[in-house]
């Protein structure tokens, strides 16, 4: 079935380090792909998205490129900050006949130390 | 602030009881989605409503039910609660029945003792 696999955490980095969180998916058809972020004690916020192959989503210094050939949507940031500490979720959107659902990965907890 | 509100923020109850979680979507959004976040299952889609009608069902137990009212707010009813129902329940909303970004509320944390 449709699924998302993302790298297990937790990930601990120093400020200004480079971040990569891997995400691969299995889906029939051509799903849209998302990264959501959950800060401590809060709900999920949309970080970025890509709706078709080769699209690059970007926001707040984060980027991810929709790679159909490798079924991947890896999240990257060149220089992380302490304020980026959160849980990051990769998700795909399945839309069919007037219905829709998001399928999430298990989440990757990122801690950035000063 | 996503514009999606959920009440209550926290709920503590006992096994066998019934609770109702409430969600108000963003102004103008017609679709409401419910998700469950637990340590063992992760984030799972439960159900979608669009303009008062059920549109999609995920891994929702028979003990759980939902509805969307004419003013577009939604309620998730959980009955015969078990310890394993303890989780964070999120509501999300989007403008249409599919293809638009889903915006999430802050969640309701349910603890079943």
Short mmCIF file of C-alpha atoms in Angstrom, two decimals:
data_model
loop_
_atom_site.label_atom_id
_atom_site.label_comp_id
_atom_site.label_asym_id
_atom_site.label_seq_id
_atom_site.Cartn_x
_atom_site.Cartn_y
_atom_site.Cartn_z
CA UNK A 1 0.00 0.00 0.00
CA UNK A 2 0.90 3.65 0.04
CA UNK A 3 3.55 4.49 2.61
CA UNK A 4 6.27 6.92 3.62
CA UNK A 5 9.59 5.95 5.15
CA UNK A 6 11.79 8.54 6.77
CA UNK A 7 15.05 8.23 8.60
CA UNK A 8 14.86 7.27 12.22
CA UNK A 9 15.81 9.88 14.74
CA UNK A 10 16.71 11.47 16.87
CA UNK A 11 19.11 13.70 14.99
CA UNK A 12 21.36 16.00 17.02
CA UNK A 13 23.35 18.75 15.31
CA UNK A 14 25.32 21.80 16.26
CA UNK A 15 24.17 25.22 15.15
CA UNK A 16 25.14 26.05 11.54
CA UNK A 17 25.54 22.37 10.61
CA UNK A 18 24.08 20.93 7.40
CA UNK A 19 20.86 18.98 7.74
CA UNK A 20 19.52 16.12 5.65
CA UNK A 21 16.48 14.07 6.60
CA UNK A 22 15.79 11.27 4.15
CA UNK A 23 12.29 10.44 2.97
CA UNK A 24 11.18 7.84 0.45
CA UNK A 25 7.67 6.88 -0.54
CA UNK A 26 5.63 4.12 -2.13
CA UNK A 27 2.46 5.15 -3.92
CA UNK A 28 0.30 4.37 -6.87
CA UNK A 29 -0.13 7.29 -9.19
CA UNK A 30 1.53 10.65 -8.70
CA UNK A 31 1.08 11.95 -5.18
CA UNK A 32 1.91 15.40 -3.90
CA UNK A 33 4.63 15.42 -1.26
CA UNK A 34 4.92 17.49 1.90
CA UNK A 35 7.14 18.21 4.85
CA UNK A 36 5.36 19.24 8.03
CA UNK A 37 7.06 20.43 11.22
CA UNK A 38 5.82 20.04 14.79
CA UNK A 39 7.35 22.32 17.40
CA UNK A 40 7.13 21.19 21.04
CA UNK A 41 3.58 21.39 22.34
CA UNK A 42 2.14 22.56 19.03
CA UNK A 43 0.26 21.19 16.05
CA UNK A 44 1.70 20.44 12.64
CA UNK A 45 2.71 23.28 10.37
CA UNK A 46 3.25 22.96 6.66
CA UNK A 47 6.94 23.55 5.93
CA UNK A 48 7.05 22.98 2.17
CA UNK A 49 5.47 20.98 -0.61
CA UNK A 50 5.95 19.75 -4.17
CA UNK A 51 3.15 18.63 -6.43
CA UNK A 52 4.97 17.01 -9.36
CA UNK A 53 8.23 15.38 -10.31
CA UNK A 54 11.31 17.64 -10.26
CA UNK A 55 9.48 20.36 -8.33
CA UNK A 56 11.50 21.90 -5.53
CA UNK A 57 9.71 23.09 -2.43
CA UNK A 58 11.44 25.64 -0.24
CA UNK A 59 10.69 27.67 2.86
CA UNK A 60 12.70 29.22 5.72
CA UNK A 61 15.97 27.92 4.25
CA UNK A 62 14.67 24.35 3.95
CA UNK A 63 14.48 22.64 0.55
CA UNK A 64 13.26 19.33 -0.84
CA UNK A 65 13.09 18.09 -4.43
CA UNK A 66 10.48 15.62 -5.69
CA UNK A 67 12.51 12.81 -7.29
CA UNK A 68 10.24 10.39 -9.11
CA UNK A 69 13.08 8.15 -10.27
CA UNK A 70 14.21 7.46 -6.71
CA UNK A 71 10.76 8.02 -5.12
CA UNK A 72 12.37 10.41 -2.66
CA UNK A 73 11.75 13.82 -1.11
CA UNK A 74 14.74 14.47 1.15
CA UNK A 75 14.68 17.56 3.36
CA UNK A 76 17.83 19.73 3.48
CA UNK A 77 18.97 22.90 5.14
CA UNK A 78 22.40 24.41 4.76
CA UNK A 79 22.77 25.92 8.22
CA UNK A 80 20.45 24.91 11.06
CA UNK A 81 19.53 27.09 14.01
CA UNK A 82 18.51 26.24 17.56
CA UNK A 83 15.00 27.37 16.65
CA UNK A 84 14.79 24.55 14.06
CA UNK A 85 14.60 21.99 16.86
CA UNK A 86 11.34 20.14 16.23
CA UNK A 87 9.89 16.93 14.83
CA UNK A 88 9.76 16.77 11.03
CA UNK A 89 7.21 14.67 9.16
CA UNK A 90 7.32 13.67 5.52
CA UNK A 91 3.90 13.00 3.98
CA UNK A 92 2.25 12.14 0.71
CA UNK A 93 -1.23 13.19 -0.34
CA UNK A 94 -3.58 10.77 -1.99
CA UNK A 95 -6.52 12.34 -3.80
CA UNK A 96 -9.21 10.21 -5.39
CA UNK A 97 -12.74 10.97 -6.48
CA UNK A 98 -13.49 13.79 -4.08
CA UNK A 99 -11.64 12.32 -1.14
CA UNK A 100 -8.20 12.98 0.20
CA UNK A 101 -5.87 11.81 2.92
CA UNK A 102 -2.32 12.40 4.04
CA UNK A 103 -0.03 9.44 4.73
CA UNK A 104 2.76 10.36 7.14
CA UNK A 105 6.16 8.98 7.96
CA UNK A 106 6.93 8.29 11.61
CA UNK A 107 8.67 11.62 12.12
CA UNK A 108 12.28 12.59 12.80
CA UNK A 109 13.14 14.53 15.93
CA UNK A 110 15.81 17.17 15.37
CA UNK A 111 17.70 18.82 18.21
CA UNK A 112 20.06 21.68 17.42
CA UNK A 113 22.55 22.64 20.11
CA UNK A 114 24.13 26.11 20.38
CA UNK B 1 -1.71 30.18 14.20
CA UNK B 2 -3.30 28.02 11.50
CA UNK B 3 -6.83 29.29 12.11
CA UNK B 4 -8.04 25.80 13.04
CA UNK B 5 -9.25 25.54 16.63
CA UNK B 6 -9.72 22.43 18.72
CA UNK B 7 -11.27 21.95 22.13
CA UNK B 8 -10.51 20.80 24.70
CA UNK B 9 -6.72 20.96 24.78
CA UNK B 10 -6.45 18.14 27.27
CA UNK B 11 -8.86 15.42 28.33
CA UNK B 12 -8.43 12.82 31.03
CA UNK B 13 -11.02 10.09 31.36
CA UNK B 14 -11.46 6.47 32.37
CA UNK B 15 -11.75 3.28 30.39
CA UNK B 16 -15.24 2.57 29.13
CA UNK B 17 -16.19 6.24 28.96
CA UNK B 18 -17.20 8.34 25.97
CA UNK B 19 -15.75 11.70 24.94
CA UNK B 20 -16.36 14.28 22.22
CA UNK B 21 -13.62 16.31 20.59
CA UNK B 22 -14.51 19.46 18.74
CA UNK B 23 -12.90 21.17 15.76
CA UNK B 24 -13.61 24.48 14.05
CA UNK B 25 -12.03 24.76 10.59
CA UNK B 26 -10.44 27.85 9.10
CA UNK B 27 -12.92 30.38 7.85
CA UNK B 28 -14.17 29.30 4.44
CA UNK B 29 -12.71 25.78 4.53
CA UNK B 30 -15.20 23.08 3.64
CA UNK B 31 -13.18 19.94 4.38
CA UNK B 32 -12.29 18.65 7.82
CA UNK B 33 -9.92 15.78 8.51
CA UNK B 34 -9.20 13.89 11.73
CA UNK B 35 -5.85 12.28 12.56
CA UNK B 36 -4.59 10.29 15.54
CA UNK B 37 -0.99 10.57 16.71
CA UNK B 38 0.25 7.86 19.05
CA UNK B 39 3.71 6.66 19.99
CA UNK B 40 3.32 3.23 18.46
CA UNK B 41 1.22 4.01 15.37
CA UNK B 42 2.54 7.45 14.49
CA UNK B 43 0.22 9.87 12.68
CA UNK B 44 -2.75 8.11 11.13
CA UNK B 45 -5.63 9.45 9.07
CA UNK B 46 -9.01 8.69 10.56
CA UNK B 47 -11.72 10.34 8.49
CA UNK B 48 -12.57 13.22 6.12
CA UNK B 49 -15.75 15.27 5.85
CA UNK B 50 -16.58 17.70 3.09
CA UNK B 51 -19.45 20.14 3.49
CA UNK B 52 -21.24 17.84 5.89
CA UNK B 53 -20.69 14.57 4.04
CA UNK B 54 -18.25 11.81 4.81
CA UNK B 55 -15.69 11.54 2.00
CA UNK B 56 -12.92 9.20 3.09
CA UNK B 57 -12.26 6.77 5.89
CA UNK B 58 -8.92 5.60 7.17
CA UNK B 59 -8.01 3.48 10.15
CA UNK B 60 -10.96 4.57 12.25
CA UNK B 61 -12.29 2.11 14.80
CA UNK B 62 -15.98 1.26 14.90
CA UNK B 63 -16.10 2.73 18.42
CA UNK B 64 -15.20 6.10 16.89
CA UNK B 65 -17.52 8.27 14.85
CA UNK B 66 -17.50 11.78 13.49
CA UNK B 67 -19.79 14.32 11.93
CA UNK B 68 -19.64 17.74 10.37
CA UNK B 69 -22.38 20.22 11.14
CA UNK B 70 -24.04 22.86 8.90
CA UNK B 71 -21.78 25.56 10.36
CA UNK B 72 -18.86 23.29 9.24
CA UNK B 73 -17.48 22.53 12.67
CA UNK B 74 -16.81 18.87 13.31
CA UNK B 75 -16.94 16.53 16.27
CA UNK B 76 -15.11 13.26 16.81
CA UNK B 77 -16.85 10.92 19.22
CA UNK B 78 -14.83 8.22 20.94
CA UNK B 79 -16.73 5.61 22.94
CA UNK B 80 -15.97 2.56 25.08
CA UNK B 81 -12.54 4.04 25.57
CA UNK B 82 -9.53 1.80 26.08
CA UNK B 83 -6.06 2.56 27.39
CA UNK B 84 -4.72 2.31 23.86
CA UNK B 85 -6.90 5.20 22.72
CA UNK B 86 -4.65 7.59 24.61
CA UNK B 87 -3.18 9.81 21.91
CA UNK B 88 -3.05 13.25 20.41
CA UNK B 89 -5.98 13.87 18.07
CA UNK B 90 -5.53 16.45 15.35
CA UNK B 91 -8.07 18.12 13.18
CA UNK B 92 -7.09 19.69 9.86
CA UNK B 93 -9.05 21.68 7.32
CA UNK B 94 -8.70 22.57 3.67
CA UNK B 95 -10.58 24.75 1.25
CA UNK B 96 -11.96 22.02 -0.99
CA UNK B 97 -12.49 18.28 -1.09
CA UNK B 98 -9.02 17.56 -2.40
CA UNK B 99 -5.90 19.13 -3.81
CA UNK B 100 -5.53 21.97 -1.33
CA UNK B 101 -3.13 22.30 1.60
CA UNK B 102 -4.36 20.90 4.89
CA UNK B 103 -3.93 23.21 7.90
CA UNK B 104 -3.71 21.56 11.29
CA UNK B 105 -5.11 22.55 14.65
CA UNK B 106 -3.12 22.37 17.91
CA UNK B 107 -4.61 18.99 18.83
CA UNK B 108 -6.45 17.47 21.77
CA UNK B 109 -4.41 15.28 24.07
CA UNK B 110 -6.52 12.41 25.38
CA UNK B 111 -5.40 10.32 28.33
CA UNK B 112 -7.42 7.23 29.20
CA UNK B 113 -6.73 5.87 32.69
#
